[in-house]
Short mmCIF file of C-alpha atoms in Angstrom, two decimals:
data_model
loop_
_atom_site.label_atom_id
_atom_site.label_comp_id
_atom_site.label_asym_id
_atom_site.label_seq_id
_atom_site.Cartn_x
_atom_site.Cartn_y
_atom_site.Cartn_z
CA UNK N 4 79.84 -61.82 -130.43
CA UNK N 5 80.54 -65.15 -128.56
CA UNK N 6 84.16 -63.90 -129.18
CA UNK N 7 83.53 -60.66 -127.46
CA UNK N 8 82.05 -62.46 -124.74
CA UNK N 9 84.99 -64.46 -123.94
CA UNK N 10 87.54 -61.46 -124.28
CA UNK N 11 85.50 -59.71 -121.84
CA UNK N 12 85.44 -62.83 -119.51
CA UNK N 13 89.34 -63.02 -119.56
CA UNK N 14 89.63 -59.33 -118.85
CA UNK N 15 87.92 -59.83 -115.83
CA UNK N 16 90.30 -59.47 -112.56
CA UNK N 17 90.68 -62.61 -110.36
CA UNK N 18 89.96 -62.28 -106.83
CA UNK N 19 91.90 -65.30 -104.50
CA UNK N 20 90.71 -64.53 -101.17
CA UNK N 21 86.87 -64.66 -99.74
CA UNK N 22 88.02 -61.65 -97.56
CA UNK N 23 88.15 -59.74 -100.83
CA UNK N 24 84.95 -60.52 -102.07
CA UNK N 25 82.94 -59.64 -98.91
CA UNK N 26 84.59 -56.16 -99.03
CA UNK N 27 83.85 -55.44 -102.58
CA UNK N 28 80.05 -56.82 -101.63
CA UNK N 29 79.79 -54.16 -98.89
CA UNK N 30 81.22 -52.08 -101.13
CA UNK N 31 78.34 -52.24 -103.43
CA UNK N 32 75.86 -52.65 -101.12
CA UNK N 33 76.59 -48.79 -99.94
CA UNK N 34 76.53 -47.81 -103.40
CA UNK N 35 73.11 -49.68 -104.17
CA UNK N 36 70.75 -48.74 -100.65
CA UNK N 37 67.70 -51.06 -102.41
CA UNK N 38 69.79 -53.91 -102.88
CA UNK N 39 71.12 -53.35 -99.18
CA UNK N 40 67.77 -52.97 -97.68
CA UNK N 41 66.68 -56.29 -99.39
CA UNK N 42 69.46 -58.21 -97.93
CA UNK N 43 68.46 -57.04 -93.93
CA UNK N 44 65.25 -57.92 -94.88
CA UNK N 45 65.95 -61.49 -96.04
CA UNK N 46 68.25 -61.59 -92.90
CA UNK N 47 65.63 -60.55 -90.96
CA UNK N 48 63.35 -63.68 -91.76
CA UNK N 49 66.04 -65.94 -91.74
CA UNK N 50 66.73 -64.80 -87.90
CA UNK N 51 63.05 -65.28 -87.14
CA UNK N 52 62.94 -68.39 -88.60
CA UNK N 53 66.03 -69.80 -86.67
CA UNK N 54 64.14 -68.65 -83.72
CA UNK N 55 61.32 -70.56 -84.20
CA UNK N 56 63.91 -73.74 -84.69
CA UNK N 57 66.10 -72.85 -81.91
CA UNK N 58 63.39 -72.95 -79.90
CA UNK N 59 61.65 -76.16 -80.93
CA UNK N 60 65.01 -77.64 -80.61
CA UNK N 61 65.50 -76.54 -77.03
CA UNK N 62 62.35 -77.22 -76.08
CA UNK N 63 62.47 -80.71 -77.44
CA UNK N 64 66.23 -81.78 -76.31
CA UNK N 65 66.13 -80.39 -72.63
CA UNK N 66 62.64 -82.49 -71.84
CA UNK N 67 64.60 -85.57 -73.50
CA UNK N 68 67.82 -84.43 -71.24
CA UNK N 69 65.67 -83.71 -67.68
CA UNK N 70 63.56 -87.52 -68.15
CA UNK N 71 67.33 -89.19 -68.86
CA UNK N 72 68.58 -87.28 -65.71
CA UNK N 73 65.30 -88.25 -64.04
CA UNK N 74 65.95 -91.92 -64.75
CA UNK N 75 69.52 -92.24 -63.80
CA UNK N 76 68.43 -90.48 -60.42
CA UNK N 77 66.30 -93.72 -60.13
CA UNK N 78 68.37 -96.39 -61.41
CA UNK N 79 71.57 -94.49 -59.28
CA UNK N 80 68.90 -95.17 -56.18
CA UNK N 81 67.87 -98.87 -57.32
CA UNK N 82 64.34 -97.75 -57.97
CA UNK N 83 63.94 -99.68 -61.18
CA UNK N 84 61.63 -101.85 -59.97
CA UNK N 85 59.15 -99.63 -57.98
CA UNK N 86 55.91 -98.86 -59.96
CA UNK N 87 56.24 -95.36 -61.79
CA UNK N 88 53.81 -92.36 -61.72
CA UNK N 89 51.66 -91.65 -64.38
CA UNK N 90 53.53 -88.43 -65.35
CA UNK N 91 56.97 -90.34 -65.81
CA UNK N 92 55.54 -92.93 -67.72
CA UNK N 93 53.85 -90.28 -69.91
CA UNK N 94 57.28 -88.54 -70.48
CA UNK N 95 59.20 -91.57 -70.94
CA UNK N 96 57.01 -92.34 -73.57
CA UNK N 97 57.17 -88.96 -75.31
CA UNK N 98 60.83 -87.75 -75.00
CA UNK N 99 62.49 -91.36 -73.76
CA UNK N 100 64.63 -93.48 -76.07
CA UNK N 101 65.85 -92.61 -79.25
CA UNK N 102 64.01 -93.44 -82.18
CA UNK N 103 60.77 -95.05 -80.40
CA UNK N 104 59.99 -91.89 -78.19
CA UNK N 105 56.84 -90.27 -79.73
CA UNK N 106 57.43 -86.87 -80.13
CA UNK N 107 61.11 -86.45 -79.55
CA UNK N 108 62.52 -87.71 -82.82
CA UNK N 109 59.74 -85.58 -84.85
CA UNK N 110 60.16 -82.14 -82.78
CA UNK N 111 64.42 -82.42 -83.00
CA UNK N 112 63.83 -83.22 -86.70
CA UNK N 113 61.54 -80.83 -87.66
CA UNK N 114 63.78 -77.94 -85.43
CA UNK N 115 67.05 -79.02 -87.44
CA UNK N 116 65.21 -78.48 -90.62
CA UNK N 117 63.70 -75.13 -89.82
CA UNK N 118 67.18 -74.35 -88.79
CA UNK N 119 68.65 -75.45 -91.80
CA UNK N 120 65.64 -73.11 -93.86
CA UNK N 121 67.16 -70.43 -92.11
CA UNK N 122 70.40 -70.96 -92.94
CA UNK N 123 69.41 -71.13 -96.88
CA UNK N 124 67.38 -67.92 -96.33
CA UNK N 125 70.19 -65.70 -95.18
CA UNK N 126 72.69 -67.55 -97.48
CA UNK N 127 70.38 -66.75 -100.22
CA UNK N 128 70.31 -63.18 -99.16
CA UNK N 129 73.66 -62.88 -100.28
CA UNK N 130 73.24 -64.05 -104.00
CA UNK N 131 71.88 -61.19 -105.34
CA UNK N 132 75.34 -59.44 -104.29
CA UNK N 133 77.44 -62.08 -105.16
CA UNK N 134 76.01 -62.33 -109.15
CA UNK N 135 76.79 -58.63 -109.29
CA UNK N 136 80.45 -58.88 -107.81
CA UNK N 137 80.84 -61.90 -110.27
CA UNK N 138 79.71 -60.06 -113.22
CA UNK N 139 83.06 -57.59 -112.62
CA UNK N 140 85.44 -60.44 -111.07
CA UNK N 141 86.67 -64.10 -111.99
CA UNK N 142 85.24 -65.53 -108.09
CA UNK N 143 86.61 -69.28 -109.16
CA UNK N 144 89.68 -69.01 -106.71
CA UNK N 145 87.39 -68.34 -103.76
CA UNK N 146 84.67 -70.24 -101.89
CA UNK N 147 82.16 -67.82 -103.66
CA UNK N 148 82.73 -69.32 -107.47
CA UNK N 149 80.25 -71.97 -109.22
CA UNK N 150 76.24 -71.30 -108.41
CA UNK N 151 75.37 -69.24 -105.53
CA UNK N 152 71.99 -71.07 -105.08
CA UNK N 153 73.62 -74.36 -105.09
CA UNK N 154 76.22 -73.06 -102.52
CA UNK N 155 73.51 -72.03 -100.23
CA UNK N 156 71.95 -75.00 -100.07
CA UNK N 157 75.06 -77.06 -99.56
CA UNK N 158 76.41 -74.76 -97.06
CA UNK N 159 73.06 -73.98 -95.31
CA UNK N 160 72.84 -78.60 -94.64
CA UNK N 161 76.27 -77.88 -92.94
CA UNK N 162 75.96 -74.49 -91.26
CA UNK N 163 72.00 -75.70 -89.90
CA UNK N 164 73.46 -79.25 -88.40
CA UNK N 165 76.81 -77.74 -86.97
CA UNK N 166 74.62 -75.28 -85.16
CA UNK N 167 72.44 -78.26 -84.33
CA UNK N 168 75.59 -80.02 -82.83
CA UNK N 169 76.72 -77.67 -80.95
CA UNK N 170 73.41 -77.06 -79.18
CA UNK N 171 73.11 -80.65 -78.13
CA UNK N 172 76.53 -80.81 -76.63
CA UNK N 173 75.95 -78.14 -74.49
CA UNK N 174 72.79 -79.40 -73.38
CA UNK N 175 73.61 -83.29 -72.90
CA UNK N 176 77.36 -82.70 -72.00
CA UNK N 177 76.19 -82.67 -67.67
CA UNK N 178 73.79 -85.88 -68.73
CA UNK N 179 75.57 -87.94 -71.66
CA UNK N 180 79.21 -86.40 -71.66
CA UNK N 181 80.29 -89.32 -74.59
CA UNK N 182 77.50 -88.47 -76.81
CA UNK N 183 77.73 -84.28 -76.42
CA UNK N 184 81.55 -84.53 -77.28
CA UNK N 185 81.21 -86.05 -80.24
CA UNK N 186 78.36 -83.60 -81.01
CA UNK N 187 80.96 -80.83 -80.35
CA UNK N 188 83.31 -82.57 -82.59
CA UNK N 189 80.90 -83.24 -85.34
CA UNK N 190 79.95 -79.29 -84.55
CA UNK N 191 83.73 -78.37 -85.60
CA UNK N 192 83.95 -80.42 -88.36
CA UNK N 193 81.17 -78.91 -90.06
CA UNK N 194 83.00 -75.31 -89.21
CA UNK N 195 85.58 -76.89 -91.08
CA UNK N 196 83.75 -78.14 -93.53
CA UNK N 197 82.33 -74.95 -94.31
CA UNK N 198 85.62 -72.94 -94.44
CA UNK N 199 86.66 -75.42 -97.42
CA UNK N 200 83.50 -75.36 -98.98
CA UNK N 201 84.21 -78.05 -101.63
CA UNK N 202 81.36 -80.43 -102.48
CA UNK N 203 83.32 -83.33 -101.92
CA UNK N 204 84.46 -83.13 -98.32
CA UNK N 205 80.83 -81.82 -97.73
CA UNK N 206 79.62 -85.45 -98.92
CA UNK N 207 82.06 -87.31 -96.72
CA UNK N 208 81.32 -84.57 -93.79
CA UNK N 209 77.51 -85.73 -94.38
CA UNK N 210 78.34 -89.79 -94.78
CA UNK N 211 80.36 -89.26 -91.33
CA UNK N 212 77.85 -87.12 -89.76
CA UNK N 213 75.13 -89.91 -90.75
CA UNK N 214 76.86 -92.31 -89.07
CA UNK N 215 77.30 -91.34 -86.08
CA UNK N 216 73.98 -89.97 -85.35
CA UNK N 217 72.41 -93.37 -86.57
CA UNK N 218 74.35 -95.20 -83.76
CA UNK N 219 74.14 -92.63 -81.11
CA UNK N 220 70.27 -92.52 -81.86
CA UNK N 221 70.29 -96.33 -81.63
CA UNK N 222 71.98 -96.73 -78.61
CA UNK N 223 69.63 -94.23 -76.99
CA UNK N 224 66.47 -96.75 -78.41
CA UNK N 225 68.34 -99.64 -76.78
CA UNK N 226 68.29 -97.73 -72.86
CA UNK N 227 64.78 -97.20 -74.06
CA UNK N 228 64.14 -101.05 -74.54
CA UNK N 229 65.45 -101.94 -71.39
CA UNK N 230 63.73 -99.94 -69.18
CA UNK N 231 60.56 -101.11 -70.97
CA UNK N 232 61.82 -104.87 -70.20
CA UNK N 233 62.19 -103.96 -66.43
#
């Protein structure tokens, strides 16, 4: 039997291009309605999901952004020194510098993970038609071989993030023009990243990644020290 097994593995026809596999996935999807209609569904979620992320996220960064552009206003006019309202103090407290603002740190971080959740979701969604593609094909030459749960949740850390990136830049790029490019350029990496798909250059992607958003962060907390000293 276990011979039978691996005669029927080796008759099975490679596919080398990613390109090939999504058309013979649509390809049964028509064929199998159920299946099809379980996908949208899971797709469905995941969109709603990314909503609610996307919008914690925007909520979250643009207050941080408008109290940064509210302070440079100031420190532009050589207001440092002239006692602040009780409002600014109350934002600077929640959305102002880096790791010790209070809610900041916990809203972007919570966002980027619901984003990420998302991301899994709809990558998930497309398991169900991968394993059935996989059980007629050899999918080891494309991005779709190996575990398809383990490839959504690698790809869904770099697909969430990039999309994370790139949301930041656009926001911060009038406000902190250094820190939103290399947001953008961490943004393309991870498209990169995810058109390669191999586990390895997803770890130094992440290492990288890490990185930089531990000093940007930090320098951030350090503006947020000094004003506090002033």
């Amino acid at each position: 039997k276990e011979e039978g097994k691996g005669e029927a593995a080796k008759e099975k026809k490679a596919l080398h291009s990613d390109e090939h596999v999504d058309a013979i996935g649509k390809e049964y999807m028509t064929k199998h309605p159920k299946v099809a209609s379980a996908v949208f569904n899971q797709t469905v979620v995941a969109i709603i999901i990314g909503a609610v992320g996307m919008a914690g996220l925007l909520y979250s960064e643009v207050s941080s952004c408008l109290v940064y552009r509210e302070m440079d206003q100031i420190k532009a006019a050589e207001l440092e020194a002239a006692p602040k309202s009780v409002s600014l103090q109350q934002k600077i407290q929640w959305w102002y510098g880096g790791y010790s603002a209070v809610y900041r740190p916990v809203v972007t971080l919570a966002a980027t993970l619901t984003i990420m959740a998302a991301a899994c979701v709809a990558l998930l969604a497309e398991c169900s038609v991968i394993d059935k593609v996989a059980e007629e094909y050899d999918l080891s030459g494309t991005q779709f071989g190996g575990d398809c749960v383990l490839r959504a949740l690698m790809l869904s850390v770099v697909d969430g993030v990039g999309f994370v990136m790139f949301f930041v830049a656009i926001i911060w790029m009038c406000t902190r023009t250094g820190f939103a490019l290399i947001a953008l350029l961490l943004s393309a990496a991870s498209d990169f990243v995810r058109s390669v798909g191999y586990a390895w250059v997803v770890l130094v992607w992440a290492i990288v990644l890490s990185v930089s958003a531990f000093f940007i962060i930090r320098s951030c907390g350090d503006e947020g020290e000094e004003e506090e000293e002033r």
